[in-house]
Short mmCIF file of C-alpha atoms in Angstrom, two decimals:
data_model
loop_
_atom_site.label_atom_id
_atom_site.label_comp_id
_atom_site.label_asym_id
_atom_site.label_seq_id
_atom_site.Cartn_x
_atom_site.Cartn_y
_atom_site.Cartn_z
CA UNK H 670 6.57 -4.81 24.17
CA UNK H 671 3.74 -2.68 24.06
CA UNK H 672 1.75 -5.44 26.07
CA UNK H 673 4.01 -5.40 28.84
CA UNK H 674 3.80 -1.29 29.06
CA UNK H 675 0.02 -1.34 29.15
CA UNK H 676 0.37 -4.08 31.55
CA UNK H 677 0.96 -1.27 33.87
CA UNK H 678 -1.62 1.41 32.64
CA UNK H 679 -4.41 -1.20 32.40
CA UNK H 680 -3.99 -4.70 33.65
CA UNK H 681 -7.69 -4.82 31.78
CA UNK H 682 -6.83 -3.73 27.78
CA UNK H 683 -4.64 -7.03 27.62
CA UNK H 684 -7.22 -9.69 28.32
CA UNK H 685 -7.54 -11.03 24.51
CA UNK H 686 -11.22 -12.06 26.15
CA UNK H 687 -12.38 -8.48 28.01
CA UNK H 688 -13.34 -7.48 24.10
CA UNK H 689 -14.88 -4.73 22.70
CA UNK H 690 -12.44 -3.35 26.53
CA UNK H 691 -12.37 1.19 25.48
CA UNK H 692 -12.08 1.93 29.56
CA UNK H 693 -10.22 6.29 29.59
CA UNK H 694 -6.45 5.01 30.79
CA UNK H 695 -6.62 2.60 27.34
CA UNK H 696 -7.88 4.89 25.27
CA UNK H 697 -5.42 7.04 25.99
CA UNK H 698 -2.13 5.18 26.60
CA UNK H 699 -3.99 3.68 22.59
CA UNK H 700 -4.16 7.27 21.37
CA UNK H 701 -0.39 8.57 22.90
CA UNK H 702 1.68 5.07 22.22
CA UNK H 703 0.91 5.50 18.86
CA UNK H 704 1.91 9.15 18.63
CA UNK H 705 5.01 8.79 19.91
CA UNK H 706 4.95 5.72 18.01
CA UNK H 707 4.35 7.79 14.74
CA UNK H 708 7.57 9.89 16.08
CA UNK H 709 10.01 7.09 14.17
CA UNK H 710 7.89 8.27 10.56
CA UNK H 711 9.32 12.01 11.29
CA UNK H 712 12.74 11.17 11.59
CA UNK H 713 12.59 8.43 8.13
CA UNK H 714 10.26 11.27 6.05
CA UNK H 715 14.02 13.56 8.06
CA UNK H 716 16.20 10.90 6.70
CA UNK H 717 14.80 10.77 3.48
CA UNK H 718 14.93 14.95 2.83
CA UNK H 719 18.32 14.49 3.88
CA UNK H 720 18.98 12.81 0.95
CA UNK H 721 16.77 14.82 -0.76
CA UNK H 722 18.74 17.56 -0.86
CA UNK H 723 22.07 15.86 -0.85
CA UNK H 724 21.73 15.19 -4.01
CA UNK H 725 19.88 18.33 -5.34
CA UNK H 726 21.26 21.68 -6.55
CA UNK H 727 20.10 25.10 -4.85
CA UNK H 728 18.60 25.42 -1.32
CA UNK H 729 15.68 26.84 -2.96
CA UNK H 730 15.37 23.32 -4.60
CA UNK H 731 16.20 21.58 -2.24
CA UNK H 732 13.93 23.02 0.88
CA UNK H 733 10.85 22.91 -1.62
CA UNK H 734 11.50 19.44 -2.24
CA UNK H 735 11.03 18.65 1.68
CA UNK H 736 8.55 20.38 1.97
CA UNK H 737 5.81 18.39 -0.17
CA UNK H 738 7.33 15.03 1.09
CA UNK H 739 6.63 16.18 4.41
CA UNK H 740 3.39 16.98 3.64
CA UNK H 741 2.54 14.20 1.46
CA UNK H 742 4.15 12.01 3.81
CA UNK H 743 3.34 13.20 7.28
CA UNK H 744 0.02 14.57 6.87
CA UNK H 745 -1.19 11.75 4.78
CA UNK H 746 -5.36 11.18 4.50
CA UNK H 747 -4.99 7.71 4.87
CA UNK H 748 -2.40 7.72 7.84
CA UNK H 749 -4.21 9.64 10.12
CA UNK H 750 -7.52 7.85 9.65
CA UNK H 751 -6.08 4.76 9.43
CA UNK H 752 -4.11 5.85 12.67
CA UNK H 753 -6.18 7.70 14.80
CA UNK H 754 -9.59 7.11 14.31
CA UNK H 755 -10.05 3.85 13.01
CA UNK H 756 -6.54 3.61 15.28
CA UNK H 757 -3.36 1.21 14.73
CA UNK H 758 -0.50 1.30 14.48
CA UNK H 759 0.72 2.09 10.64
CA UNK H 760 2.88 5.33 10.39
CA UNK H 761 5.17 2.94 12.84
CA UNK H 762 4.78 0.47 10.72
CA UNK H 763 5.98 2.47 7.49
CA UNK H 764 8.62 4.87 9.75
CA UNK H 765 10.63 1.63 9.77
CA UNK H 766 9.60 0.76 5.78
CA UNK H 767 10.91 4.70 4.79
CA UNK H 768 13.81 3.92 6.55
CA UNK H 769 14.75 1.14 4.77
CA UNK H 770 14.11 2.53 1.71
CA UNK H 771 15.81 5.95 2.24
CA UNK H 772 19.33 3.63 3.33
CA UNK H 773 19.03 1.39 -0.29
CA UNK H 774 18.01 5.51 -1.90
CA UNK H 775 22.15 5.88 -0.41
CA UNK H 776 23.39 2.49 -0.87
CA UNK H 777 23.40 1.19 2.68
CA UNK H 778 22.02 -1.73 1.56
CA UNK H 779 22.91 -4.20 4.55
CA UNK H 780 21.46 -1.60 6.62
CA UNK H 781 18.41 -1.16 4.40
CA UNK H 782 18.14 -5.18 4.38
CA UNK H 783 18.21 -5.36 8.37
CA UNK H 784 15.41 -2.74 8.32
CA UNK H 785 13.16 -3.80 5.48
CA UNK H 786 13.67 -7.38 7.75
CA UNK H 787 12.53 -5.73 10.70
CA UNK H 788 9.13 -4.42 9.41
CA UNK H 789 8.67 -7.85 7.83
CA UNK H 790 8.43 -10.08 10.96
CA UNK H 791 6.65 -6.31 12.76
CA UNK H 792 4.31 -7.26 9.15
CA UNK H 793 3.73 -10.12 7.43
CA UNK H 794 1.86 -7.86 4.58
CA UNK H 795 5.67 -5.79 3.53
CA UNK H 796 6.21 -9.76 1.79
CA UNK H 797 4.88 -7.49 -1.29
CA UNK H 798 7.27 -5.69 -2.22
CA UNK H 799 9.87 -7.95 -1.57
CA UNK H 800 10.83 -9.34 -4.72
CA UNK H 801 11.33 -5.64 -5.35
CA UNK H 802 14.09 -5.31 -2.84
CA UNK H 803 15.09 -9.24 -3.68
CA UNK H 804 16.26 -8.83 -6.97
CA UNK H 805 17.79 -4.89 -6.80
CA UNK H 806 19.99 -6.11 -4.23
CA UNK H 807 20.85 -9.38 -6.13
CA UNK H 808 21.39 -7.46 -9.80
CA UNK H 809 23.49 -4.23 -7.97
CA UNK H 810 25.26 -5.76 -4.43
CA UNK H 811 26.13 -9.22 -5.57
CA UNK H 812 26.00 -8.40 -9.44
CA UNK H 813 28.42 -5.38 -8.39
CA UNK H 814 28.85 -3.23 -11.59
CA UNK H 815 32.66 -2.56 -12.46
CA UNK H 816 32.02 0.86 -13.08
CA UNK H 817 30.77 2.84 -10.60
CA UNK H 818 27.29 4.42 -11.65
CA UNK H 819 27.26 2.43 -14.82
CA UNK H 820 25.22 -1.04 -15.13
CA UNK H 821 27.33 -3.34 -16.99
CA UNK H 822 25.92 -7.19 -18.23
CA UNK H 823 25.50 -10.15 -15.31
CA UNK H 824 27.86 -12.38 -15.45
CA UNK H 825 29.16 -15.60 -12.97
CA UNK H 826 32.47 -13.89 -13.51
CA UNK H 827 31.17 -10.39 -11.78
CA UNK H 828 29.35 -13.02 -9.36
CA UNK H 829 30.24 -11.38 -5.46
CA UNK H 830 29.23 -14.30 -3.09
CA UNK H 831 30.89 -12.65 0.15
CA UNK H 832 27.71 -9.88 -0.55
CA UNK H 833 26.02 -13.15 -1.02
CA UNK H 834 26.98 -13.92 2.90
CA UNK H 835 26.30 -10.49 4.29
CA UNK H 836 22.96 -10.76 2.77
CA UNK H 837 22.25 -13.21 3.84
CA UNK H 838 23.79 -13.17 7.82
CA UNK H 839 21.43 -10.11 8.37
CA UNK H 840 18.39 -11.27 6.59
CA UNK H 841 18.79 -14.18 9.00
CA UNK H 842 20.39 -12.64 12.06
CA UNK H 843 16.37 -11.00 11.82
CA UNK H 844 14.27 -13.43 11.41
CA UNK H 845 16.19 -15.27 13.77
CA UNK H 846 16.58 -12.68 16.59
CA UNK H 847 12.08 -12.34 15.66
CA UNK H 848 11.34 -16.24 15.35
CA UNK H 849 13.47 -18.04 17.86
CA UNK H 850 10.92 -17.31 20.23
CA UNK H 851 8.25 -19.07 18.12
CA UNK H 852 10.51 -22.01 17.76
CA UNK H 853 11.40 -22.72 21.13
CA UNK H 854 7.53 -22.75 22.67
CA UNK H 855 7.13 -24.99 19.57
CA UNK H 856 4.72 -22.13 18.26
CA UNK H 857 5.69 -21.33 14.97
CA UNK H 858 2.26 -23.61 13.66
CA UNK H 859 0.50 -21.56 15.15
CA UNK H 860 2.04 -18.24 13.88
CA UNK H 861 1.76 -19.39 10.27
CA UNK H 862 -2.20 -20.61 10.33
CA UNK H 863 -2.47 -16.24 11.47
CA UNK H 864 -0.12 -15.13 9.00
CA UNK H 865 -2.17 -16.49 5.91
CA UNK H 866 -4.96 -16.96 6.14
CA UNK H 867 -6.46 -18.61 3.07
CA UNK H 868 -10.40 -19.42 5.50
CA UNK H 869 -11.11 -16.27 5.17
CA UNK H 870 -11.83 -16.34 1.55
CA UNK H 871 -10.93 -13.74 -2.00
CA UNK H 872 -12.24 -10.73 -0.15
CA UNK H 873 -12.29 -8.53 2.82
CA UNK H 874 -15.89 -8.05 4.45
CA UNK H 875 -15.14 -3.75 2.33
CA UNK H 876 -14.38 -5.74 -0.77
CA UNK H 877 -11.12 -3.33 -1.20
CA UNK H 878 -10.91 -1.93 -4.73
CA UNK H 879 -8.86 -4.24 -6.69
CA UNK H 880 -8.40 -6.38 -10.29
CA UNK H 881 -11.75 -8.97 -7.75
CA UNK H 882 -13.69 -6.51 -7.07
CA UNK H 883 -14.73 -6.03 -10.57
CA UNK H 884 -14.48 -9.96 -10.76
CA UNK H 885 -17.28 -10.69 -7.52
CA UNK H 886 -19.88 -7.16 -9.58
CA UNK H 887 -18.93 -9.23 -12.77
CA UNK H 888 -19.75 -12.12 -11.66
CA UNK H 889 -23.42 -10.53 -10.00
CA UNK H 890 -23.93 -8.81 -13.18
CA UNK H 891 -24.00 -11.59 -15.19
CA UNK H 892 -26.48 -14.42 -12.71
CA UNK H 893 -28.73 -11.71 -12.24
CA UNK H 894 -28.81 -10.96 -16.17
CA UNK H 895 -29.12 -15.59 -16.45
CA UNK H 896 -31.54 -15.46 -14.47
CA UNK H 897 -33.75 -13.25 -16.03
CA UNK H 898 -33.20 -15.21 -19.36
CA UNK H 899 -34.27 -17.73 -17.70
CA UNK H 900 -30.88 -19.45 -17.78
CA UNK H 901 -31.28 -21.65 -14.20
CA UNK H 902 -28.43 -20.45 -12.37
CA UNK H 903 -27.94 -22.09 -8.39
CA UNK H 904 -27.62 -19.29 -5.69
CA UNK H 905 -24.40 -18.90 -3.82
CA UNK H 906 -24.00 -20.31 -0.52
CA UNK H 907 -23.00 -17.11 0.53
CA UNK H 908 -24.01 -13.84 -0.86
CA UNK H 909 -20.95 -11.49 -2.64
CA UNK H 910 -22.26 -9.37 -1.01
CA UNK H 911 -23.66 -10.02 1.92
CA UNK H 912 -20.27 -7.76 4.05
CA UNK H 913 -19.27 -10.40 5.32
CA UNK H 914 -15.78 -11.98 5.92
CA UNK H 915 -15.92 -15.70 4.59
CA UNK H 916 -15.00 -18.07 1.07
CA UNK H 917 -17.31 -17.44 -1.47
CA UNK H 918 -18.88 -19.46 -4.46
CA UNK H 919 -18.91 -17.12 -7.63
CA UNK H 920 -21.77 -18.42 -9.49
CA UNK H 921 -21.27 -17.54 -12.89
CA UNK H 922 -17.46 -16.98 -14.02
CA UNK H 923 -14.90 -19.89 -12.15
CA UNK H 924 -14.46 -19.26 -8.56
CA UNK H 925 -11.00 -17.98 -7.48
CA UNK H 926 -8.91 -20.83 -5.80
CA UNK H 927 -5.94 -18.88 -3.40
CA UNK H 928 -3.85 -20.50 -5.94
CA UNK H 929 -4.84 -18.47 -8.58
CA UNK H 930 -3.92 -14.65 -7.07
CA UNK H 931 -0.22 -16.10 -6.43
CA UNK H 932 0.21 -16.91 -9.38
CA UNK H 933 -1.39 -13.41 -11.08
CA UNK H 934 0.39 -11.49 -8.00
CA UNK H 935 3.68 -12.88 -9.24
CA UNK H 936 2.95 -12.04 -13.46
CA UNK H 937 2.43 -9.09 -12.79
CA UNK H 938 5.79 -8.28 -11.34
CA UNK H 939 7.25 -10.43 -13.45
CA UNK H 940 8.30 -7.24 -16.40
CA UNK H 941 9.42 -4.40 -13.93
CA UNK H 942 12.04 -7.30 -12.06
CA UNK H 943 12.90 -8.26 -15.62
CA UNK H 944 13.18 -4.43 -16.58
CA UNK H 945 15.44 -3.91 -12.95
CA UNK H 946 17.69 -6.82 -13.80
CA UNK H 947 18.53 -5.84 -17.71
CA UNK H 948 18.78 -2.10 -16.37
CA UNK H 949 19.13 -1.50 -13.35
CA UNK H 950 19.17 3.18 -13.71
CA UNK H 951 19.61 3.61 -9.73
CA UNK H 952 17.81 4.14 -6.59
CA UNK H 953 14.53 5.04 -8.87
CA UNK H 954 14.66 1.66 -10.94
CA UNK H 955 14.31 0.48 -7.10
CA UNK H 956 11.46 2.54 -6.02
CA UNK H 957 9.47 2.12 -9.00
CA UNK H 958 9.34 -1.73 -8.73
CA UNK H 959 9.03 -1.47 -5.07
CA UNK H 960 4.85 0.86 -6.64
CA UNK H 961 4.75 -2.20 -8.96
CA UNK H 962 5.44 -4.87 -6.45
CA UNK H 963 2.36 -2.87 -4.66
CA UNK H 964 0.07 -2.04 -7.02
CA UNK H 965 -0.07 -6.29 -8.20
CA UNK H 966 -0.46 -7.53 -4.64
CA UNK H 967 -3.14 -4.92 -3.90
CA UNK H 968 -4.84 -5.48 -6.73
CA UNK H 969 -4.62 -9.50 -7.89
CA UNK H 970 -3.42 -10.69 -3.98
CA UNK H 971 -5.76 -12.67 -1.92
CA UNK H 972 -8.65 -11.54 1.09
CA UNK H 973 -6.37 -7.57 0.45
CA UNK H 974 -7.15 -5.04 3.50
CA UNK H 975 -8.33 -1.64 1.67
CA UNK H 976 -5.84 -0.09 4.14
CA UNK H 977 -2.87 -1.10 1.90
CA UNK H 978 -4.06 0.51 -0.64
CA UNK H 979 -1.00 2.79 1.48
CA UNK H 980 1.98 0.75 0.58
CA UNK H 981 1.05 2.32 -2.85
CA UNK H 982 0.78 5.96 -2.08
CA UNK H 983 3.48 6.49 -0.37
CA UNK H 984 6.52 5.42 -1.44
CA UNK H 985 4.95 6.86 -5.37
CA UNK H 986 4.97 9.67 -3.40
CA UNK H 987 8.69 9.69 -2.98
CA UNK H 988 8.84 9.11 -6.55
CA UNK H 989 5.79 12.11 -7.20
CA UNK H 990 7.70 15.02 -6.04
CA UNK H 991 9.57 14.59 -9.47
CA UNK H 992 8.61 13.51 -12.47
CA UNK H 993 5.52 16.05 -13.40
CA UNK H 994 4.01 11.84 -14.40
CA UNK H 995 4.71 10.46 -11.78
CA UNK H 996 2.91 13.22 -10.20
CA UNK H 997 -0.19 12.94 -12.59
CA UNK H 998 -0.59 9.44 -11.58
CA UNK H 999 -0.27 9.84 -7.59
CA UNK H 1000 -2.62 12.38 -7.28
CA UNK H 1001 -5.11 10.29 -9.12
CA UNK H 1002 -4.28 7.01 -7.31
CA UNK H 1003 -4.13 9.80 -4.12
CA UNK H 1004 -7.38 10.62 -4.63
CA UNK H 1005 -8.95 6.94 -5.43
CA UNK H 1006 -7.71 5.84 -2.70
CA UNK H 1007 -7.82 7.37 -0.13
CA UNK H 1008 -11.90 7.47 -0.92
CA UNK H 1009 -11.56 4.14 -0.87
CA UNK H 1010 -10.95 4.31 3.38
CA UNK H 1011 -13.21 6.41 3.73
CA UNK H 1012 -15.91 2.60 4.49
CA UNK H 1013 -13.15 2.85 7.83
CA UNK H 1014 -14.75 5.68 9.22
CA UNK H 1015 -18.57 4.62 8.81
CA UNK H 1016 -20.23 6.45 11.59
CA UNK H 1017 -22.34 9.87 10.06
CA UNK H 1018 -20.93 12.30 12.59
CA UNK H 1019 -17.32 11.56 11.12
CA UNK H 1020 -18.35 11.62 8.19
CA UNK H 1021 -17.27 15.67 8.17
CA UNK H 1022 -13.78 15.38 9.37
CA UNK H 1023 -13.27 12.88 7.27
CA UNK H 1024 -14.21 15.06 3.72
CA UNK H 1025 -12.76 18.18 5.75
CA UNK H 1026 -9.49 16.42 5.99
CA UNK H 1027 -8.93 14.73 1.88
CA UNK H 1028 -10.43 18.04 0.58
CA UNK H 1029 -6.72 19.37 2.97
CA UNK H 1030 -4.66 17.00 2.08
CA UNK H 1031 -5.59 16.72 -1.94
CA UNK H 1032 -5.36 20.73 -2.40
CA UNK H 1033 -2.08 20.42 -0.80
CA UNK H 1034 -0.85 17.52 -2.84
CA UNK H 1035 -2.81 19.28 -5.73
CA UNK H 1036 -1.05 22.56 -5.69
CA UNK H 1037 2.12 21.51 -3.74
CA UNK H 1038 2.48 19.31 -7.04
CA UNK H 1039 1.65 22.53 -9.48
CA UNK H 1040 4.06 24.55 -7.89
CA UNK H 1041 7.44 22.76 -8.14
CA UNK H 1042 7.13 20.95 -10.87
CA UNK H 1043 5.36 23.35 -12.91
CA UNK H 1044 1.62 24.09 -13.92
CA UNK H 1045 1.79 23.14 -17.43
CA UNK H 1046 4.19 19.55 -16.51
CA UNK H 1047 1.63 18.27 -13.41
CA UNK H 1048 -2.04 18.92 -15.80
CA UNK H 1049 -5.06 15.95 -15.79
CA UNK H 1050 -6.71 15.06 -18.97
CA UNK H 1051 -10.77 15.76 -18.69
CA UNK H 1052 -11.59 11.59 -18.42
CA UNK H 1053 -9.27 12.00 -15.31
CA UNK H 1054 -10.88 15.52 -14.20
CA UNK H 1055 -14.70 13.92 -14.95
CA UNK H 1056 -13.95 9.85 -12.56
CA UNK H 1057 -12.52 12.37 -9.89
CA UNK H 1058 -15.51 14.06 -9.77
CA UNK H 1059 -17.44 10.61 -10.02
CA UNK H 1060 -15.70 10.50 -7.57
CA UNK H 1061 -16.93 13.17 -5.13
CA UNK H 1062 -20.96 11.66 -6.98
CA UNK H 1063 -20.21 8.42 -4.79
CA UNK H 1064 -19.53 9.84 -1.20
CA UNK H 1065 -22.62 11.47 -2.04
CA UNK H 1066 -24.86 9.12 -2.75
CA UNK H 1067 -23.45 6.68 -0.29
CA UNK H 1068 -23.07 9.47 2.66
CA UNK H 1069 -26.90 11.48 1.69
CA UNK H 1070 -28.48 9.81 -0.77
CA UNK H 1071 -28.75 6.30 0.42
CA UNK H 1072 -30.57 7.55 3.49
CA UNK H 1073 -33.29 9.72 1.57
CA UNK H 1074 -33.87 6.88 -0.78
CA UNK H 1075 -34.39 4.61 2.83
CA UNK H 1076 -32.54 1.52 1.14
CA UNK H 1077 -30.88 0.71 4.13
CA UNK H 1078 -32.45 -1.59 5.58
CA UNK H 1079 -33.03 -3.40 2.03
CA UNK H 1080 -29.58 -2.54 0.39
CA UNK H 1081 -27.37 -1.56 2.67
CA UNK H 1082 -24.01 -2.62 1.60
CA UNK H 1083 -24.90 -0.73 -2.00
CA UNK H 1084 -22.28 2.34 -1.01
CA UNK H 1085 -19.17 0.04 -0.21
CA UNK H 1086 -20.04 -1.97 -3.21
CA UNK H 1087 -20.22 1.51 -5.19
CA UNK H 1088 -17.19 3.04 -3.29
CA UNK H 1089 -15.39 -0.33 -4.06
CA UNK H 1090 -15.72 -0.86 -7.90
CA UNK H 1091 -15.95 2.67 -8.20
CA UNK H 1092 -12.28 3.03 -6.80
CA UNK H 1093 -11.46 -0.02 -8.87
CA UNK H 1094 -12.09 1.58 -11.96
CA UNK H 1095 -9.22 3.74 -10.85
CA UNK H 1096 -6.71 1.87 -9.17
CA UNK H 1097 -6.29 -0.33 -12.42
CA UNK H 1098 -5.89 2.74 -14.90
CA UNK H 1099 -3.12 4.40 -12.81
CA UNK H 1100 -2.04 1.56 -11.82
CA UNK H 1101 -1.62 0.75 -15.95
CA UNK H 1102 -0.06 4.56 -16.80
CA UNK H 1103 2.54 3.73 -14.50
CA UNK H 1104 3.93 0.30 -15.82
CA UNK H 1105 3.33 2.09 -19.78
CA UNK H 1106 5.93 5.43 -17.88
CA UNK H 1107 8.00 3.10 -15.75
CA UNK H 1108 8.82 0.26 -19.06
CA UNK H 1109 9.08 2.72 -22.30
CA UNK H 1110 13.36 3.33 -23.45
CA UNK H 1111 15.15 4.00 -20.25
CA UNK H 1112 14.95 8.69 -20.01
CA UNK H 1113 15.19 10.24 -17.37
CA UNK H 1114 12.01 9.71 -14.94
CA UNK H 1115 13.17 13.13 -13.09
CA UNK H 1116 13.49 16.96 -13.47
#
């Protein structure tokens, strides 16, 4: 749709061979189209805040929660730099997704399914969270409880084929609308080849801070130690630390195939899905499962892009405003995940802007959550504080010390490697903390 408008503004910008094109008309169109499309995200946040207001007692408390959600989502540092500086349309896509989450929380499951199917057809990255939608809708909508609000054990007698058909028709209709033109033009194979780029390698050019970043650095360290110990170790055809996109063979550890990442990702989601199936405690259980599916896909998926961390941070923010334990996880996770996006803005002139923006968002998050949840309830451990201080050290080395030491030519990938590996530790830590809290015996997580 945007291309049909873009050609009216500047026809040269839609020429696929016109790489690095940046006329004034092109830049203005891109910038303003992102700003306008972000209106959908603002509308979705408004709808979620209305949902919060309806079930929160007290006007003052409702206003505080709504304000905090607005700050955490609309002023999100990651969305700001990815869309408005790096330039993409994630705000628009997250707006559709957040609207789908809101409708699910309200119990309007057909609308939620339609919106999620639309988001998925816009960008296949939302496939990460599709298991959460599947298991929750199957359990709550297709095996409805006999007593509203009270979950009952699923049995054949509770199965509703009518609800299943309604869900199926809603989802199929959206996919038919999206894929119809490609089917008619016999372009489906081309679409699928671009959706699942298995030949691009396990990791992106800049490693996303996940399990495979730790796996890569472990392989690199073992290969260096083995050579120093006198073992004959073959060199990798493409160095892991070259910063290039491609299928890379590990030297010491087994090379990870796409199938292994798919299996591990699925296994990481199983406990959360089982929890929803056995004890669906309302919409919160869906939201927690959704966050854990995002975590698992990010940590263990194939060729994960660093910006996918926003699929964890955004829904986690919705839970953080009501649960002190989740707020603690969110604070560590948002700092870690947002700093991992810093390499997207690699020009030295951009450093002051990204540092100041992240500091502003981080301080607003810390003080805001402590205010609405209680100073004593949202308290980081000394280890978490020490880790967050280490993030500052990593950034200081990457932006200042690496240049002073004159290592840009000799070790150009080192700052990226340090950022990725150090942030990986924080992401894995918060994933474990959130999983443990979610799987604990049934008890209210909210205030």
